[in-house]
Each structure stands twice: as C-alpha cells, then as structure tokens.
Short mmCIF file of C-alpha atoms in Angstrom, two decimals:
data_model
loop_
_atom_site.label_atom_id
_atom_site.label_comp_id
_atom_site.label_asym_id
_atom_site.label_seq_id
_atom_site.Cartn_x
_atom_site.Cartn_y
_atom_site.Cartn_z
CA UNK A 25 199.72 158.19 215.57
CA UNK A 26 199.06 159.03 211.81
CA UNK A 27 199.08 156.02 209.94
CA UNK A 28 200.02 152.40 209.53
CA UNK A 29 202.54 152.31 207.18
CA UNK A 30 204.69 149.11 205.06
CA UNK A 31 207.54 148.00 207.58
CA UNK A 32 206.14 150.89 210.67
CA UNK A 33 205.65 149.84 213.98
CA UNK A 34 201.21 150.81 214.23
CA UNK A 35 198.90 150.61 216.80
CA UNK A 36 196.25 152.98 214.75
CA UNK A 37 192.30 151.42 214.41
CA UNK A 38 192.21 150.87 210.88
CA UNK A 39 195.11 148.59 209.95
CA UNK A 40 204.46 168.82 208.05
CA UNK A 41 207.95 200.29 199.62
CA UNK A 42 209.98 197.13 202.15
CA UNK A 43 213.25 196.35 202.84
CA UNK A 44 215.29 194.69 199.72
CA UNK A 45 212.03 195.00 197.67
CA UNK A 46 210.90 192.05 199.37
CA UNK A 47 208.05 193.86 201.57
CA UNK A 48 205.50 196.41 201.16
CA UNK A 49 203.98 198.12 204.16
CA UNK A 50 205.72 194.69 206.38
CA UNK A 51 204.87 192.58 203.61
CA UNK A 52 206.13 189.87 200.83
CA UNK A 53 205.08 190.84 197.90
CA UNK A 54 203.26 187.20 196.62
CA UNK A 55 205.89 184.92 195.40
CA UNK A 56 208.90 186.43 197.00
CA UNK A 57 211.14 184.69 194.23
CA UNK A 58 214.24 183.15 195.15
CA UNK A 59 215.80 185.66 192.16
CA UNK A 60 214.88 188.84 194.37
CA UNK A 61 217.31 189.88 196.79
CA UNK A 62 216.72 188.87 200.47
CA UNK A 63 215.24 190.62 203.14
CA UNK A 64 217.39 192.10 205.59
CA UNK A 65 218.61 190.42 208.59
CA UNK A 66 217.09 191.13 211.88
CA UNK A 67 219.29 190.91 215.21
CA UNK A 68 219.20 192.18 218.29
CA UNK A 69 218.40 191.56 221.97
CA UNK A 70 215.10 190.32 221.47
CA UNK A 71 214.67 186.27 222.58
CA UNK A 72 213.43 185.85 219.41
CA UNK A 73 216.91 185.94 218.07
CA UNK A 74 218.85 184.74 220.48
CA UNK A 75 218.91 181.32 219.16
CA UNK A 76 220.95 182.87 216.19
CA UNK A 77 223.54 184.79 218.24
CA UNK A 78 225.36 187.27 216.03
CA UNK A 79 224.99 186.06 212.64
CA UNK A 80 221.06 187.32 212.87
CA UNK A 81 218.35 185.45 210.89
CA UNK A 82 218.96 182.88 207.79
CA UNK A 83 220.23 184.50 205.20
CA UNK A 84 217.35 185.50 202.16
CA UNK A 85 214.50 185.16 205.26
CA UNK A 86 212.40 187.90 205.02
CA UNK A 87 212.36 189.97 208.10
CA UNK A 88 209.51 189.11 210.80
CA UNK A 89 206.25 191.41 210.74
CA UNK A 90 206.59 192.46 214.44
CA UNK A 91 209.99 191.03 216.14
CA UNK A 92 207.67 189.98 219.03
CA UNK A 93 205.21 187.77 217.18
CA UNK A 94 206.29 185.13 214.48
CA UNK A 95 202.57 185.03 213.90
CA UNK A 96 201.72 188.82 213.48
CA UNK A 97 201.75 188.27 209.30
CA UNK A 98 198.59 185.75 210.16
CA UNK A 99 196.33 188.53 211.04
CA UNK A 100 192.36 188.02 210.11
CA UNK A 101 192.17 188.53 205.92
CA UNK A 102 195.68 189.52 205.39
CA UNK A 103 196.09 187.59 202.25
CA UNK A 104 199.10 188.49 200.06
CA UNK A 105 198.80 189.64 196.70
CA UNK A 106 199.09 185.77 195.45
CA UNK A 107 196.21 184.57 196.78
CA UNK A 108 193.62 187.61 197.08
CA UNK A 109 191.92 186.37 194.00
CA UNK A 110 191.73 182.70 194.77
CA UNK A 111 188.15 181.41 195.51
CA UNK A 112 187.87 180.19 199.56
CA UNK A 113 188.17 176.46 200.16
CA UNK A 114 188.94 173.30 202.00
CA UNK A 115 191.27 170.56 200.20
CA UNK A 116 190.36 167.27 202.26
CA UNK A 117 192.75 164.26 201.40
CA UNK A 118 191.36 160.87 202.25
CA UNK A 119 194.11 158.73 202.64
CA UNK A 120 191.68 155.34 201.76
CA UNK A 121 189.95 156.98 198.96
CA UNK A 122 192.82 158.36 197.49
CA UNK A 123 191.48 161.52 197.03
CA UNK A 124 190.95 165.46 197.90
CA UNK A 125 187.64 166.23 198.53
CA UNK A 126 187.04 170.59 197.75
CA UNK A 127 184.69 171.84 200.28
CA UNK A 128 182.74 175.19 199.40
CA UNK A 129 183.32 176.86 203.44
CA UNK A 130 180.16 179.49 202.32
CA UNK A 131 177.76 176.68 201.52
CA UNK A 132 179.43 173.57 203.77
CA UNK A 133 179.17 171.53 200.45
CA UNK A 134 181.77 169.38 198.89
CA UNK A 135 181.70 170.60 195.46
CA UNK A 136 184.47 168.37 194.23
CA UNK A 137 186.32 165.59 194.54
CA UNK A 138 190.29 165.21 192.78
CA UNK A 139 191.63 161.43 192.43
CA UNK A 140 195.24 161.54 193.46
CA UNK A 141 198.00 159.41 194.17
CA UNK A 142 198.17 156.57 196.78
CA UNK A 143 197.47 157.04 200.89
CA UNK A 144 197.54 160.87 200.62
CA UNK A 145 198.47 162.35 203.81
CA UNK A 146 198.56 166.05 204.08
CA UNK A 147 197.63 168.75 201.48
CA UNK A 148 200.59 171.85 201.66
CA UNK A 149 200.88 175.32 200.25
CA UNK A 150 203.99 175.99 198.79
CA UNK A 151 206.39 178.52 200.05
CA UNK A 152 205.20 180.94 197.00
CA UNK A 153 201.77 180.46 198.47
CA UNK A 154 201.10 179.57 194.04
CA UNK A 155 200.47 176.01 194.36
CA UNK A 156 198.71 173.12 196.61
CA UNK A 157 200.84 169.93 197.11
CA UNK A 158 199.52 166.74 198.20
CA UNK A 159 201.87 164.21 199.64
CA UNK A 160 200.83 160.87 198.06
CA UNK A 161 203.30 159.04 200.75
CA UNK A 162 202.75 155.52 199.44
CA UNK A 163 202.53 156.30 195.73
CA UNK A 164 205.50 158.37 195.77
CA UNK A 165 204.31 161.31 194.14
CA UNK A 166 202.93 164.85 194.88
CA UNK A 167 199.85 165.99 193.26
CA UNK A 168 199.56 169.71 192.15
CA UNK A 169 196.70 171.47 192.80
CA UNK A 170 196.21 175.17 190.93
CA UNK A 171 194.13 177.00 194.26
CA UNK A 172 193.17 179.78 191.02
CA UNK A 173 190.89 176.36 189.91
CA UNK A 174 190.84 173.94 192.05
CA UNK A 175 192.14 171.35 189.34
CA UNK A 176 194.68 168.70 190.01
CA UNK A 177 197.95 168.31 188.09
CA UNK A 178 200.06 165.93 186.74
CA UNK A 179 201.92 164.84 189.56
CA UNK A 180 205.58 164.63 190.14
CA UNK A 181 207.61 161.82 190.88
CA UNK A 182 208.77 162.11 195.02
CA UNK A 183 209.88 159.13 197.02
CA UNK A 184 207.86 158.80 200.22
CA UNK A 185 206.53 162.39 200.98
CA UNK A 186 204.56 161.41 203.96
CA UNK A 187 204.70 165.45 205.20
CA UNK A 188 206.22 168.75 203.28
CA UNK A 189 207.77 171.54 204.22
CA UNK A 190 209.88 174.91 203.26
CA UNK A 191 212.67 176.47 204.53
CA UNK A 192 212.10 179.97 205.60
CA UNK A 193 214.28 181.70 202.51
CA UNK A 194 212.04 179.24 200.08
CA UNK A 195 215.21 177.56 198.87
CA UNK A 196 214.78 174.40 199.62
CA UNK A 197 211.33 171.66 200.21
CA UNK A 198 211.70 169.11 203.04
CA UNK A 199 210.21 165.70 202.68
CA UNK A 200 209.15 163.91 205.89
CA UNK A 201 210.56 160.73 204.21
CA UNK A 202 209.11 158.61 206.92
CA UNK A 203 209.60 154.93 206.02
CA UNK A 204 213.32 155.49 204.01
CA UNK A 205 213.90 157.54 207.76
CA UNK A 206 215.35 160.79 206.11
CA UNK A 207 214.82 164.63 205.93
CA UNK A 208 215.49 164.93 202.12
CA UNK A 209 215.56 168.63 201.29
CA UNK A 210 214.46 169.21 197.60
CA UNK A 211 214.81 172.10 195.65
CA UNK A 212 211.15 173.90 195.93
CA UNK A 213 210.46 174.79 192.59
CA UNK A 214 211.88 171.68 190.70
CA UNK A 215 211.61 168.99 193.46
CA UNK A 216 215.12 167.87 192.45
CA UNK A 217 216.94 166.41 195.25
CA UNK A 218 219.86 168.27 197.37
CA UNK A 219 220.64 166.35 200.07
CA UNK A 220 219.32 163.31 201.60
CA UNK A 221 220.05 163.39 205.41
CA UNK A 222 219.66 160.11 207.60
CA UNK A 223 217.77 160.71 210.73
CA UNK A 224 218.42 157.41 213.07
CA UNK A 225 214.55 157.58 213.93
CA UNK A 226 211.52 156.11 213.50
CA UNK A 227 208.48 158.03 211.54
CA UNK A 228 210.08 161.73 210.82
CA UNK A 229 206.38 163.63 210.41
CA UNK A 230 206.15 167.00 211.77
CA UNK A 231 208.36 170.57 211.74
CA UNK A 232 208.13 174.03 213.11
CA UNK A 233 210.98 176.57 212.47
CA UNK A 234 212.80 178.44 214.77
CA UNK A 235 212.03 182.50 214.61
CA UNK A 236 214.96 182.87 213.21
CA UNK A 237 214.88 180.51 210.79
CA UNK A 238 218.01 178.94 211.60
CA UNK A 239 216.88 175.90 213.30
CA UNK A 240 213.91 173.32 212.98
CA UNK A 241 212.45 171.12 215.07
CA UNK A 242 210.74 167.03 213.98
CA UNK A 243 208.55 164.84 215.66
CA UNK A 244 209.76 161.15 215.45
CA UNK A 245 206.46 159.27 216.33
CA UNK A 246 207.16 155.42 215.95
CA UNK A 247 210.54 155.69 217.80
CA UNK A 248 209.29 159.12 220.44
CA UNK A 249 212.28 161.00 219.54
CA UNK A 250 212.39 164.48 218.58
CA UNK A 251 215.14 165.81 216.44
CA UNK A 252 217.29 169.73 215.99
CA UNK A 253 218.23 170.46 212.74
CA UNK A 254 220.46 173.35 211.11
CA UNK A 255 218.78 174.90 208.02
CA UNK A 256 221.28 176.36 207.16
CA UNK A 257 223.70 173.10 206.77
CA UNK A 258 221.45 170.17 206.58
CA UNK A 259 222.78 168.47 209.37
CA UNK A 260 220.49 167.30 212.50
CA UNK A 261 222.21 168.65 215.37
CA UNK A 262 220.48 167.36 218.19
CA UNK A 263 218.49 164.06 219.13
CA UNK A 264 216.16 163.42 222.04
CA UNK A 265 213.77 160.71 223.53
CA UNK A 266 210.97 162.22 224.96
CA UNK A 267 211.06 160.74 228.48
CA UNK A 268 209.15 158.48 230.49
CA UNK A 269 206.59 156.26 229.12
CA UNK A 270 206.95 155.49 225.34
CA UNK A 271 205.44 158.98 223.19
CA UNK A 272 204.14 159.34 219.76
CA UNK A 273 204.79 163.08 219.04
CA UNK A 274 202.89 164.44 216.11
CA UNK A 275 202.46 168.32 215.26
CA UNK A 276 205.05 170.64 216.15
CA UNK A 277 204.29 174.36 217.03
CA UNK A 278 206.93 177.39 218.19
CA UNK A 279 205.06 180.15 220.20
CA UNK A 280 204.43 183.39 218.83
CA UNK A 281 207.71 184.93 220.57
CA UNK A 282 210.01 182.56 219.63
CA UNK A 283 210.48 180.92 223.42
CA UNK A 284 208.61 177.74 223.56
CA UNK A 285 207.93 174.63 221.22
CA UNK A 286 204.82 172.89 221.44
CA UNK A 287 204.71 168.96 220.25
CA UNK A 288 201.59 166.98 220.33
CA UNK A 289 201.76 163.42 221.94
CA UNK A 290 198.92 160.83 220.86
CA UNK A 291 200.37 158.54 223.77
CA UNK A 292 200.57 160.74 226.30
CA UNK A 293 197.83 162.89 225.83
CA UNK A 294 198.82 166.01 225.75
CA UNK A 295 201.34 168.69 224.93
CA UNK A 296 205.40 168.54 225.87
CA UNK A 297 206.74 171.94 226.40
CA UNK A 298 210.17 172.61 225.01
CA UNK A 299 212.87 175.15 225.35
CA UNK A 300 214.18 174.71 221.49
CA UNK A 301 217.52 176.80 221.91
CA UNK A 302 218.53 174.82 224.53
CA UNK A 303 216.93 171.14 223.58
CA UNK A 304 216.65 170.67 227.16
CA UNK A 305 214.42 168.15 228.97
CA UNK A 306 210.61 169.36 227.64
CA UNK A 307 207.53 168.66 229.77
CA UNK A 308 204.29 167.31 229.38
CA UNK A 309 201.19 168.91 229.74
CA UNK A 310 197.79 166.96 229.51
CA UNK A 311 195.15 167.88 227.42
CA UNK A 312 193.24 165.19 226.46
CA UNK A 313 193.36 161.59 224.88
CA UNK A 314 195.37 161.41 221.16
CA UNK A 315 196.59 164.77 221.10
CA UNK A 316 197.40 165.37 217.06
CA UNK A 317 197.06 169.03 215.67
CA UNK A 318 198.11 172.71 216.77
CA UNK A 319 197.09 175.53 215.48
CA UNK A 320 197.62 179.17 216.61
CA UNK A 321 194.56 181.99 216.77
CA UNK A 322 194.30 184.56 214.22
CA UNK A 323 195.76 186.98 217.11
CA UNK A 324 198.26 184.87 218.44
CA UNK A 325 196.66 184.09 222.15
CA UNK A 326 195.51 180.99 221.86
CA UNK A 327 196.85 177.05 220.65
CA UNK A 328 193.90 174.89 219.49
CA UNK A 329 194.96 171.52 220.08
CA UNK A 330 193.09 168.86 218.70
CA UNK A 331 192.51 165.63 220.97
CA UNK A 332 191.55 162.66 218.20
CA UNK A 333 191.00 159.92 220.79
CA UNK A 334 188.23 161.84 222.59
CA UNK A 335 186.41 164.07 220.40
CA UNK A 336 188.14 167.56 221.40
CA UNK A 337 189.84 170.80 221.43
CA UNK A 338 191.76 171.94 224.39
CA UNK A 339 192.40 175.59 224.26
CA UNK A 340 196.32 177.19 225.76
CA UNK A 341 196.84 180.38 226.70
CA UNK A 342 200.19 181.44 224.96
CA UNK A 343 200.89 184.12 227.18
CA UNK A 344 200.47 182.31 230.27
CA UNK A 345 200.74 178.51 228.97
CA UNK A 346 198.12 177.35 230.67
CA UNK A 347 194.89 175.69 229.87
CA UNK A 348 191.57 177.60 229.60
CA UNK A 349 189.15 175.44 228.51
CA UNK A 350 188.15 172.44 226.06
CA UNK A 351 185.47 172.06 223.21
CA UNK A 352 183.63 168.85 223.23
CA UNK A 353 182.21 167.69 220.01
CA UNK A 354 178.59 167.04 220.26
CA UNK A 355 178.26 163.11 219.79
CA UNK A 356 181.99 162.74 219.51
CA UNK A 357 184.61 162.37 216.81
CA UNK A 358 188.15 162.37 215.71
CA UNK A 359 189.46 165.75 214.95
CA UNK A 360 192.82 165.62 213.70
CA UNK A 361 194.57 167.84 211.29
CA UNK A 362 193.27 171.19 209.77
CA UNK A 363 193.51 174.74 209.95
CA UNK A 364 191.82 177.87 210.77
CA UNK A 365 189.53 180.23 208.21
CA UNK A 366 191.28 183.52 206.46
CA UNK A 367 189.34 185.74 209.19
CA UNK A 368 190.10 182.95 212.39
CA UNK A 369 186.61 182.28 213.09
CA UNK A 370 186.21 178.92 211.98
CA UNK A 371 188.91 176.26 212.53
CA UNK A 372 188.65 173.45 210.35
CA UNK A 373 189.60 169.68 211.75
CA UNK A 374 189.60 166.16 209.47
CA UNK A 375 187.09 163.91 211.31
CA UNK A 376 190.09 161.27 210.84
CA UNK A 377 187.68 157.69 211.42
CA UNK A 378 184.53 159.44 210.78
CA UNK A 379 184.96 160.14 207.07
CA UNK A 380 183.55 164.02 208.04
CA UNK A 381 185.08 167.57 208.51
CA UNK A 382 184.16 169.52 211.45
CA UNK A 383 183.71 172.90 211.44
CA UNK A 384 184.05 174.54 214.76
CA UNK A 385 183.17 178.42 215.83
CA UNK A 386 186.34 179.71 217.41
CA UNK A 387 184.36 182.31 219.60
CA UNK A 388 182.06 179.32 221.07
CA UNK A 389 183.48 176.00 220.21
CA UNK A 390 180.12 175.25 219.15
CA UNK A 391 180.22 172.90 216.38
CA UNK A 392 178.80 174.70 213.19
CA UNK A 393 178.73 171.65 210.67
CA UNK A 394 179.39 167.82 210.23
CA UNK A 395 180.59 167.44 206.46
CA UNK A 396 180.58 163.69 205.01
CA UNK A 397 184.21 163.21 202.96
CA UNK A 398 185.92 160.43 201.77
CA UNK A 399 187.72 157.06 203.93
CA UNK A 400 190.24 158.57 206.93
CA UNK A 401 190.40 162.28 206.12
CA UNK A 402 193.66 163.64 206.86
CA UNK A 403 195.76 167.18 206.84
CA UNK A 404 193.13 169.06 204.91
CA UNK A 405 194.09 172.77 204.17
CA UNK A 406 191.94 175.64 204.78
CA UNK A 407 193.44 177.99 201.05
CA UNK A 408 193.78 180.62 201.02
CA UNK A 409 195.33 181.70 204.57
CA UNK A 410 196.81 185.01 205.53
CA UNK A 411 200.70 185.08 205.66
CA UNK A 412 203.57 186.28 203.35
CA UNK A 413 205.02 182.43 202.73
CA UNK A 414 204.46 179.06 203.95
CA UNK A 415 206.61 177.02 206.15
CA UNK A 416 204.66 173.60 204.83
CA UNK A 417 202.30 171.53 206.62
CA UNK A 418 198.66 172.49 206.48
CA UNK A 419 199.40 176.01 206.53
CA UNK A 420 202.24 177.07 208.26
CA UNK A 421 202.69 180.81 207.52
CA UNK A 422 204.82 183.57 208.35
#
C-alpha cells in the first residue's frame, strides 16, 4: 500500500534519417511534438502486436526500436537529444515534508531541497522527456521541475494527481485520480481536461501500456482490482478482482516482448502474472513481503522488484520468469519506488519509513550508499534516463 489517504480504506504504519521524421538511426528526435507527423505503424505476426489485430499500433506512436523488445530504446546512456545536456540526478519527493530532495548520484549528496505542494507522491518525466512533474495528490497541484536547473515552477492547478502518466502518441496525460476514483486524461502540454472516466474501484495508482500502445493496464489497490483500458477511446474495457485472499496491487510492468504483465502485490507478497490480451485469470508469484516497485535492467533480462516490508530486491528472469535470486539490505529497510541509473548500474529505491535513499549495485546487490532525505520518501526519479519518450511514472520509457 502507498498511502493513507482522506476517505481510503489504510492499513499503512504511519497514519504511475527515421520514418515520418520522427526517428533518427531508430530514434525520436527529443520532443517528438504532437505537430510532427506520426511514426509509422508497425503490424505483423509478431506477439507483440497481436493485441492490436489489423489496425497495427496507436495511431502517431512512434514505431518500437526492435519489434522484439519494448525496452530496446532503454539501452545503457542512450539519452535522446533532450536530455544529453541535463546534469545527472535524483528528484526524491517526501510526501511528509512536502518536498523533493535533488541528490548529486557522483557525490551521494543531497544538494537541494524544492518545497512543493501537499503529500507529494511520485516525481514523472513528461512524455517530451522537457519537464519533471510532481504529483502533489492532496494539494491538487503538479509542481514543474526544469531537469536543465533543477528549479521548481509555479505549479499548476490538477485535482488529485496521486500518479501521472502519457499515452504512447503524447496526446494525452493520465491522472491516477485516486480518491475522486477516475482515470482523467488531460491534455499533456496544457493539463486541460478531456475526459474524466469513472473507474468503479478503489485507489487507481499504477499503469503499464500495452506494446502496441493500444491498451493499458491499472492497479486498483484499496479495492484489489485491476482494470483494461482502450487508449484509443477512453473507455475501461475490462475489470478484474485479483483472486483469493484480499490484494493490494501497486506497480504495473509489461515484459520486454509484449506477452506478460507484471503487478506488484503488497498483500500478497509477490508478483501476479498476467496474460494482458486476454485479461485472463493472472497468477501469483512470491517474492517477498510488501512487494511495491518494478523495474526492468538496462538489457531487458531482468525485473528488480522491490519488497518494502522486508528490506529487499527479488530479481526475475524475463526470459524464463523465474526467480534468480534476492538482495538483502544490510540492516534492513523499506525500498519502494525508484529507478535505475542512465548506464543500469545503480538502481535507485526511496527508503519509504526510513527517510533515506538506497543505492544498490546492480552487478552485486551490494548496497553502495544510505542517503538521509526528507519524512516517507516516495517515487523518486533517477533524470535523465535513456528512452525516446516517457510513458509516466518514475520513468517509464520507450
């Protein structure tokens, strides 16, 4: 569970030369504005598309890196032309303090710290990759951050943005609107509203997108539902209660060919797998107590998934989907939300009822550094990231 939250159900201690001159050599060039013309569609045979039938991708998505690998954009220091210039850091945002403290990754120092809006939750890249937004969920507001500075904003008015995300042709934001139970989509430059869409579930928090962009999947973690919903049309399509014992599904992750979904479960400690196309009947894999965050290697073989409740990291094989090991952190902890360094060898986790930020060495586990932040660090983004655009979350990139 993320938070307690006014009139939510908690159980938490304290109270998500190219084609159509959109790529160059595979890539977007930074920005990818909504004014250029799309990339082309990409169908075929391949399970990555078969969610999307005929009609190929969604229309203005730029066309996957490698057909094979939703990932293969993420590769170690592949920044886009956006962000090549922007100085390396961490935005931590403490949802107590009410701010974002700026970690310095080369030194391990906090070297600043932003006041923001009330109970901040997660801090997201835009799908331009230009700007930082952090969801202020209880004061209503999203605080810009300029990742060419590091300064904060005035912020903009947004009704209960516990999580953010972007659809895959950067049309449209999507505010987890949590307590008003709705997926508003937003239009991602202005933030003006589109479409408010009722979800008949309890804490909307966390999104992946389909490979094909035409479908998303949400985490429901106060009511253990999870939820289908068409891009394209707005519209949830599908609704399903994770079975057996009551869940609490948090981060949602698609594998890097398009097959499986991954959904954390603090409850139930550990991972459901999910066929997405189908919304079948997922099942659950343990991991470990409070499983919260998922994050995929730098070369797409590996889901770190952080286990809050007991201090670790269980590592998946995504080829095989099978377990291969766990990190323990030294003395314990509550690893939570984060994201992985530009080159992959460092994945970053808020230290959620610690008030620290661990940083962890990929190639060992071994933990590298303990850094004091500020009350209940939450989805702190590691900026910038590798990828053409971003999906939302912590760093969600394609």
């Amino acid at each position: 569970m993320d938070r307690c939250r006014r009139g939510a159900r908690c159980g938490r201690r304290s109270l998500l030369a190219g084609a159509a001159a959109l790529l160059l050599a595979g890539w977007c060039a930074a920005g990818c504005d909504r004014g250029a013309s799309p990339a082309p569609s990409v169908t075929g045979s391949s399970a990555l598309w078969r969610g999307a039938g005929t009609s190929g991708a969604l229309p203005g998505m730029p066309a996957l890196v490698d057909p094979h690998d939703v990932y293969a954009a993420d590769r170690p220091g592949r920044l886009a032309p956006a962000v090549r210039n922007f100085p390396s850091r961490v935005y931590v945002p403490n949802l107590r303090s009410n701010t974002v403290s700026v970690i310095d990754p080369t030194t391990y120092q906090v070297i600043d710290t932003l006041k923001v809006g009330h109970e901040p939750q997660h801090v997201v890249p835009s799908w331009d990759l230009k700007t930082l937004w952090v969801n202020n969920d209880l004061g209503n507001s999203l605080t810009p951050i300029d990742p060419a500075t590091g300064k904060a904003g005035a912020p903009v008015r947004v009704e209960d943005p516990y999580n953010l995300y972007f659809t895959p042709d950067g049309r449209y934001a999507v505010v987890m609107a949590s307590n008003l139970r709705q997926l508003v989509f937003r239009d991602a430059h202005s933030m003006a509203v589109a479409k408010a869409v009722p979800v008949g579930c309890d804490g909307v928090n966390h999104a992946d997108f389909s490979a094909d962009g035409r479908y998303f999947i949400v985490s429901c973690e106060f009511s253990g539902d999870l939820l289908k919903v068409d891009t394209a049309r707005m519209t949830v399509t599908g609704k399903m209660r994770l079975p057996g014992a009551p869940g609490m599904p948090q981060d949602v992750k698609v594998s890097p060919d398009g097959r499986t979904w991954y959904i954390a479960d603090m409850t139930r400690n550990g991972v459901w797998v999910l066929d997405g196309d189908r919304f079948t009947t997922p099942r659950l894999l343990p991991t470990g107590k409070g499983a919260q965050g998922l994050y995929v290697s730098r070369d797409s073989r590996t889901l770190y998934i952080s286990n809050r409740d007991e201090g670790s990291i269980s590592l998946l094989d995504l080829r095989s989907g099978k377990l291969t090991g766990k990190w323990k952190l030294p003395g314990g902890g509550s690893p939570d939300m984060g994201g992985l360094s530009a080159d992959g060898k460092i994945l970053w986790l808020s230290g959620r009822y610690h008030s620290e930020v661990y940083a962890i060495d990929t190639a060992t586990g071994h933990l590298i550094k303990r850094i004091r932040v500020g009350t209940e660090p939450h989805g702190l983004a590691v900026y910038p990231q590798p990828g053409r655009y971003s999906l939302g979350h912590t760093g969600v990139f394609r």
